[in-house]
Short mmCIF file of C-alpha atoms in Angstrom, two decimals:
data_model
loop_
_atom_site.label_atom_id
_atom_site.label_comp_id
_atom_site.label_asym_id
_atom_site.label_seq_id
_atom_site.Cartn_x
_atom_site.Cartn_y
_atom_site.Cartn_z
CA MET A 115 112.09 115.20 102.96
CA ARG A 116 112.68 113.31 106.06
CA GLU A 117 113.51 116.61 108.94
CA THR A 118 113.30 114.11 111.71
CA ARG A 119 116.10 111.69 113.08
CA ALA A 120 115.60 108.10 112.22
CA VAL A 121 116.50 105.13 114.31
CA LEU A 122 119.70 103.21 113.30
CA ASP A 123 121.20 99.55 114.56
CA ALA A 124 125.11 99.11 114.49
CA LEU A 125 124.12 97.71 111.02
CA ASP A 126 122.93 100.58 109.19
CA ARG A 127 125.52 102.98 110.04
CA ALA A 128 128.16 100.56 109.48
CA ILE A 129 126.83 100.86 106.25
CA ILE A 130 126.38 104.67 106.04
CA ASN A 131 129.83 105.60 107.49
CA ARG A 132 132.10 103.07 104.82
CA LEU A 133 129.41 103.87 102.35
CA GLN A 134 130.68 107.50 102.21
CA GLY A 135 134.22 106.44 101.05
CA ASP A 136 134.19 104.12 98.02
CA PHE A 137 131.93 101.56 96.81
CA PRO A 138 134.13 99.28 94.96
CA LEU A 139 134.36 98.70 91.19
CA CYS A 140 133.90 94.41 90.91
CA ASP A 141 131.34 92.26 89.39
CA GLU A 142 129.82 91.83 92.69
CA PRO A 143 130.42 94.60 94.59
CA TYR A 144 127.52 94.60 97.18
CA ALA A 145 129.13 91.00 97.74
CA GLU A 146 132.89 92.30 98.25
CA LEU A 147 131.69 94.78 100.52
CA GLY A 148 129.78 92.56 102.47
CA ARG A 149 132.32 91.06 103.21
CA ALA A 150 134.06 94.11 105.23
CA LEU A 151 130.75 94.72 107.21
CA GLY A 152 130.26 90.90 107.94
CA VAL A 153 126.56 90.52 105.97
CA ASP A 154 126.17 89.20 102.64
CA ALA A 155 124.85 90.40 99.38
CA ALA A 156 120.82 90.48 99.79
CA THR A 157 121.36 91.98 103.53
CA LEU A 158 123.43 95.01 102.41
CA ILE A 159 120.84 95.84 99.55
CA ALA A 160 118.22 95.27 101.77
CA ARG A 161 119.52 97.68 104.59
CA LEU A 162 120.12 99.96 101.53
CA ARG A 163 116.49 99.98 99.66
CA LYS A 164 115.51 100.83 103.22
CA MET A 165 117.57 103.80 104.02
CA LEU A 166 116.50 104.93 100.85
CA ASP A 167 113.15 104.16 101.24
CA GLU A 168 113.15 106.02 104.49
CA GLY A 169 115.31 109.09 103.17
CA VAL A 170 118.25 108.22 105.88
CA LEU A 171 120.14 107.68 102.56
CA THR A 172 119.43 110.86 99.92
CA ARG A 173 120.90 109.30 97.07
CA PHE A 174 123.28 106.07 96.85
CA GLY A 175 125.53 106.14 93.31
CA PRO A 176 128.34 107.81 91.32
CA MET A 177 128.40 111.03 92.82
CA PHE A 178 128.45 113.22 88.94
CA GLN A 179 131.30 115.79 89.11
CA VAL A 180 129.58 118.70 86.85
CA GLU A 181 132.10 120.54 86.07
CA ARG A 182 134.91 117.51 84.97
CA MET A 183 132.03 116.71 82.38
CA GLY A 184 131.58 120.67 80.69
CA GLY A 185 128.18 121.45 83.27
CA ARG A 186 128.05 124.25 86.13
CA TYR A 187 126.99 124.52 89.53
CA LEU A 188 126.11 127.92 90.50
CA LEU A 189 124.84 128.94 94.42
CA ALA A 190 121.99 131.26 94.06
CA ALA A 191 120.16 133.19 96.52
CA LEU A 192 116.40 135.08 96.56
CA ALA A 193 114.84 138.06 98.95
CA VAL A 194 111.76 136.74 99.42
CA PRO A 195 108.65 138.24 100.65
CA GLU A 196 107.62 136.25 103.19
CA ALA A 197 103.69 136.59 102.45
CA ARG A 198 104.73 135.02 99.08
CA TYR A 199 107.56 132.09 100.24
CA GLU A 200 105.23 129.15 99.61
CA GLU A 201 104.40 130.39 96.43
CA VAL A 202 107.99 131.29 94.89
CA ALA A 203 109.16 128.28 96.65
CA ALA A 204 107.01 125.97 94.95
CA ARG A 205 107.98 127.85 90.89
CA VAL A 206 111.87 127.36 92.24
CA ASN A 207 111.14 123.81 93.76
CA ALA A 208 109.70 123.14 89.91
CA ASP A 209 112.90 123.80 87.82
CA HIS A 210 114.61 121.25 86.54
CA ALA A 211 118.38 123.23 87.61
CA VAL A 212 117.41 123.77 90.98
CA ALA A 213 119.38 120.26 93.11
CA HIS A 214 118.71 121.76 96.30
CA ASN A 215 116.92 124.53 97.82
CA TYR A 216 116.99 125.68 101.72
CA ARG A 217 114.87 128.05 103.46
CA ARG A 218 117.95 130.10 105.90
CA ASP A 219 117.04 132.95 108.42
CA HIS A 220 117.98 136.07 106.20
CA ALA A 221 116.87 138.64 104.10
CA LEU A 222 118.42 136.78 101.51
CA ASN A 223 116.61 133.68 103.19
CA MET A 224 116.31 131.44 99.81
CA TRP A 225 119.33 129.60 99.00
CA PHE A 226 119.27 126.94 95.71
CA VAL A 227 122.15 125.18 93.98
CA LEU A 228 121.54 125.12 89.94
CA ALA A 229 123.51 121.89 88.32
CA VAL A 230 123.59 122.35 84.55
CA GLU A 231 124.99 120.42 81.01
CA THR A 232 126.89 123.54 80.07
CA PRO A 233 127.70 126.95 81.13
CA GLU A 234 124.36 129.10 78.66
CA ALA A 235 122.14 126.70 80.39
CA LEU A 236 123.01 128.37 83.57
CA ASP A 237 121.81 132.06 82.75
CA GLN A 238 119.31 131.05 80.90
CA ALA A 239 118.08 129.02 84.51
CA CYS A 240 118.84 132.20 86.35
CA ALA A 241 116.75 134.20 83.43
CA ARG A 242 114.10 132.08 83.79
CA LEU A 243 113.82 131.84 87.93
CA GLU A 244 114.13 135.62 87.81
CA ALA A 245 110.96 135.66 85.35
CA ALA A 246 109.16 132.87 86.43
CA THR A 247 109.31 134.74 90.11
CA GLY A 248 109.83 138.36 89.67
CA LEU A 249 112.72 138.60 92.17
CA ALA A 250 116.82 139.07 91.38
CA VAL A 251 118.47 136.23 91.40
CA TYR A 252 122.28 136.89 93.93
CA ALA A 253 124.53 134.40 92.56
CA PHE A 254 127.51 133.09 94.32
CA PRO A 255 129.36 131.42 91.78
CA LYS A 256 132.67 129.43 93.04
CA GLU A 257 135.70 131.38 92.42
CA ARG A 258 138.43 129.71 94.51
CA GLU A 259 137.28 125.73 95.95
CA PHE A 260 139.14 125.56 99.74
CA PHE A 261 137.29 122.32 100.57
CA VAL A 262 134.51 119.93 99.56
CA GLU A 263 133.68 116.68 101.09
CA MET A 264 130.75 115.57 103.49
CA LYS A 265 131.74 113.55 105.63
CA LEU A 266 129.92 112.89 108.86
CA THR A 267 130.47 110.18 111.83
CA VAL A 268 127.23 107.89 112.70
CA MET B 44 132.86 123.43 78.09
CA ASN B 45 134.00 121.99 74.72
CA ALA B 46 137.47 121.37 76.38
CA ALA B 47 135.92 118.79 78.54
CA LEU B 48 133.08 117.21 75.75
CA PRO B 49 135.61 114.74 74.22
CA GLN B 50 136.33 112.29 76.69
CA GLN B 51 132.30 112.74 77.37
CA ASP B 52 131.61 110.53 74.85
CA GLU B 53 128.38 109.57 74.10
CA LEU B 54 128.32 105.99 75.96
CA ASP B 55 129.47 108.18 78.92
CA ARG B 56 126.31 110.20 79.32
CA ARG B 57 124.81 106.90 78.54
CA LEU B 58 125.98 105.93 82.12
CA VAL B 59 125.52 108.93 83.57
CA LEU B 60 121.94 109.21 82.17
CA ALA B 61 121.31 105.48 83.83
CA THR B 62 123.15 105.91 87.49
CA GLN B 63 121.58 109.62 88.10
CA ALA B 64 118.88 108.34 90.06
CA GLY B 65 121.04 105.95 91.42
CA LEU B 66 123.44 102.16 91.10
CA PRO B 67 121.44 99.28 90.97
CA LEU B 68 120.65 97.68 93.99
CA VAL B 69 120.83 94.12 92.68
CA GLU B 70 123.80 91.64 93.03
CA ARG B 71 125.65 92.31 89.93
CA PRO B 72 125.04 96.20 89.36
CA TYR B 73 127.61 97.18 86.66
CA ASP B 74 125.96 93.89 84.65
CA ALA B 75 122.48 96.06 84.89
CA LEU B 76 123.67 98.85 83.65
CA ALA B 77 125.67 96.79 80.53
CA GLU B 78 122.18 95.35 80.03
CA GLN B 79 120.39 98.88 80.27
CA CYS B 80 123.24 101.19 78.38
CA GLY B 81 124.18 98.20 75.83
CA MET B 82 127.90 97.91 76.59
CA PRO B 83 129.47 94.74 77.60
CA ALA B 84 130.04 93.99 81.76
CA ALA B 85 133.41 94.62 81.37
CA GLU B 86 133.27 98.11 79.47
CA VAL B 87 130.95 99.93 82.73
CA GLN B 88 133.22 99.00 84.72
CA ARG B 89 136.55 100.45 82.53
CA ARG B 90 134.25 103.61 81.66
CA LEU B 91 133.05 104.26 85.74
CA ALA B 92 136.85 103.59 86.42
CA ALA B 93 138.38 106.38 83.66
CA MET B 94 135.34 108.81 85.20
CA LEU B 95 136.96 108.30 88.88
CA ALA B 96 140.33 108.90 87.53
CA ARG B 97 139.39 112.02 85.78
CA GLY B 98 137.26 113.51 88.09
CA ALA B 99 134.08 113.30 86.24
CA ILE B 100 133.00 111.10 89.25
CA ARG B 101 133.82 112.52 92.74
CA ARG B 102 133.23 108.87 94.55
CA ILE B 103 130.57 106.32 94.18
CA GLY B 104 128.92 105.93 97.16
CA ALA B 105 126.28 106.95 99.17
CA VAL B 106 124.97 110.50 100.30
CA PRO B 107 123.43 110.02 103.74
CA ASN B 108 120.49 112.50 104.69
CA HIS B 109 122.21 114.84 108.10
CA TYR B 110 118.67 115.47 109.47
CA ALA B 111 118.42 111.31 110.02
CA LEU B 112 121.64 111.23 112.02
CA GLY B 113 121.31 113.73 114.23
CA TYR B 114 123.28 116.45 112.10
CA THR B 115 120.19 119.03 112.13
CA ALA B 116 121.67 122.15 112.83
CA ASN B 117 122.94 123.49 109.72
CA GLY B 118 124.75 126.75 109.13
CA MET B 119 126.37 128.60 106.69
CA SER B 120 128.92 130.80 108.28
CA VAL B 121 129.61 133.78 105.77
CA TRP B 122 133.10 135.99 106.48
CA ASP B 123 134.17 139.51 105.18
CA VAL B 124 137.82 138.39 105.01
CA ASP B 125 140.29 140.97 103.98
CA ASP B 126 140.65 139.89 100.05
CA ALA B 127 144.73 140.26 100.43
CA CYS B 128 144.45 137.30 103.07
CA ILE B 129 142.25 135.17 102.15
CA ALA B 130 143.76 132.44 99.93
CA GLU B 131 146.28 131.69 103.33
CA LEU B 132 142.77 131.90 105.85
CA GLY B 133 140.39 130.04 103.32
CA ALA B 134 142.27 126.99 103.56
CA ARG B 135 143.18 126.72 107.23
CA VAL B 136 139.58 127.42 107.79
CA GLY B 137 138.31 124.53 105.22
CA ARG B 138 140.87 122.14 107.01
CA LEU B 139 138.63 122.43 110.37
CA PRO B 140 136.87 119.11 111.03
CA GLY B 141 133.65 120.21 111.20
CA VAL B 142 133.84 122.59 107.79
CA THR B 143 132.06 120.09 104.85
CA HIS B 144 132.24 123.37 102.62
CA CYS B 145 134.73 126.04 102.06
CA TYR B 146 134.77 128.67 98.99
CA GLN B 147 135.69 131.91 98.33
CA ARG B 148 132.48 134.00 96.56
CA PRO B 149 131.85 137.39 95.30
CA ARG B 150 130.79 139.88 97.66
CA HIS B 151 127.14 141.43 96.39
CA LEU B 152 127.92 145.24 98.58
CA PRO B 153 126.20 146.56 100.07
CA LEU B 154 123.10 143.53 100.70
CA TRP B 155 125.83 141.15 100.88
CA PRO B 156 130.00 142.01 102.35
CA TYR B 157 130.47 138.06 103.12
CA ASN B 158 133.29 136.89 100.42
CA LEU B 159 134.23 133.55 102.49
CA PHE B 160 131.48 130.93 103.19
CA ALA B 161 132.42 127.53 105.11
CA MET B 162 129.23 125.03 105.74
CA LEU B 163 129.14 124.04 109.48
CA HIS B 164 127.36 121.04 110.52
CA GLY B 165 126.62 119.83 114.27
CA ARG B 166 124.21 118.16 116.32
CA ASP B 167 122.54 121.38 117.51
CA ARG B 168 122.93 124.75 117.29
CA PRO B 169 125.20 125.33 120.34
CA ALA B 170 127.83 122.29 118.45
CA VAL B 171 128.12 124.54 115.27
CA LEU B 172 128.14 127.93 117.14
CA GLU B 173 131.53 126.53 118.92
CA GLN B 174 132.94 125.93 115.69
CA VAL B 175 132.14 129.42 114.61
CA ALA B 176 133.70 130.51 117.13
CA GLU B 177 136.58 128.91 116.28
CA ILE B 178 136.95 130.07 112.46
CA ARG B 179 136.25 133.52 114.52
CA ALA B 180 139.56 133.12 116.72
CA LEU B 181 141.25 131.89 113.80
CA LEU B 182 140.41 134.50 111.00
CA GLY B 183 141.38 137.30 113.64
CA PRO B 184 141.86 141.17 112.19
CA ALA B 185 141.20 140.61 109.03
CA CYS B 186 138.03 139.14 109.75
CA ARG B 187 135.77 142.75 109.81
CA ALA B 188 132.18 140.66 109.99
CA HIS B 189 130.48 137.76 109.80
CA GLU B 190 126.96 135.88 109.98
CA VAL B 191 125.58 132.44 110.32
CA LEU B 192 122.59 131.72 108.30
CA PHE B 193 121.00 128.13 109.37
CA SER B 194 118.73 126.14 107.20
CA THR B 195 115.16 126.06 108.89
CA ARG B 196 113.28 123.98 105.94
CA ILE B 197 114.76 121.67 103.31
CA LEU B 198 112.66 123.49 100.23
CA LYS B 199 113.83 120.40 97.60
CA LYS B 200 116.88 118.10 97.57
CA THR B 201 117.72 115.90 94.51
CA GLY B 202 120.72 115.04 93.23
CA LEU B 203 122.31 116.04 89.72
CA ARG B 204 119.42 115.43 86.89
CA LEU B 205 121.31 115.89 83.27
CA GLY B 206 118.06 115.97 80.14
CA SER B 207 117.91 112.48 78.10
#
């Protein structure tokens, strides 16, 4: 995972800002978006591929709302002893239900998001992680959503 | 969950599986998906549009790596807010410009007294801490305690992965 700042030109920035909105649903969407950005489809595709390869973009495509398809997300945390941190991170990351995992400064020092297809799979994933790590999983299900949007201007 | 399933049929599922790693980087990506999923090209666009309309797809677009874009400070601000006020105050916190996610979540006492989570992104920690001060002022006496958990390392970041 890239953790340093990338060098981006004006076109890269325009593409990133534009693609935090909606990508067209039409036969030739890259050509259509390219017209708005003043480039042809091949140039746009090449830039997207480069930014994905370099880790500037983590993903390009449909953003699925798992809950609307019957699935579930869960934010959860572990209090990992420092001496075991790398080992526990490897065990948690190896679980396919873990979509994101971040180290944070707190007694609860490992925060991850589980994304699964069914409510039952959520309970199973928590039990699996507790068995794999020997640590208690603190679950933070959302009780109310106030805002969700990830928009960064670059 | 079964209530959500009737709309999520086998062809939709094939589309999810075919696009969860990303949209094809070819001039006619929906045609490529049609071939891959065994359905007419127009059907791919129709189904994606329907999934967008009912919220199964939030949007089609890119997810930038905020570290690579210079947003290197990522603080999860957490707040112990009076339950009687959280609906109104949470909505106001969620509307602040630097807040990208904002949720009410359960406390785990005594270790974790916080019930409001607001994710903040900034170019550096001082920028995030300015946002924290703004939220603190907004919450006023309804807030009993707060903390900011900065992320110090990305351990894993992938999109949704359904089994095939």
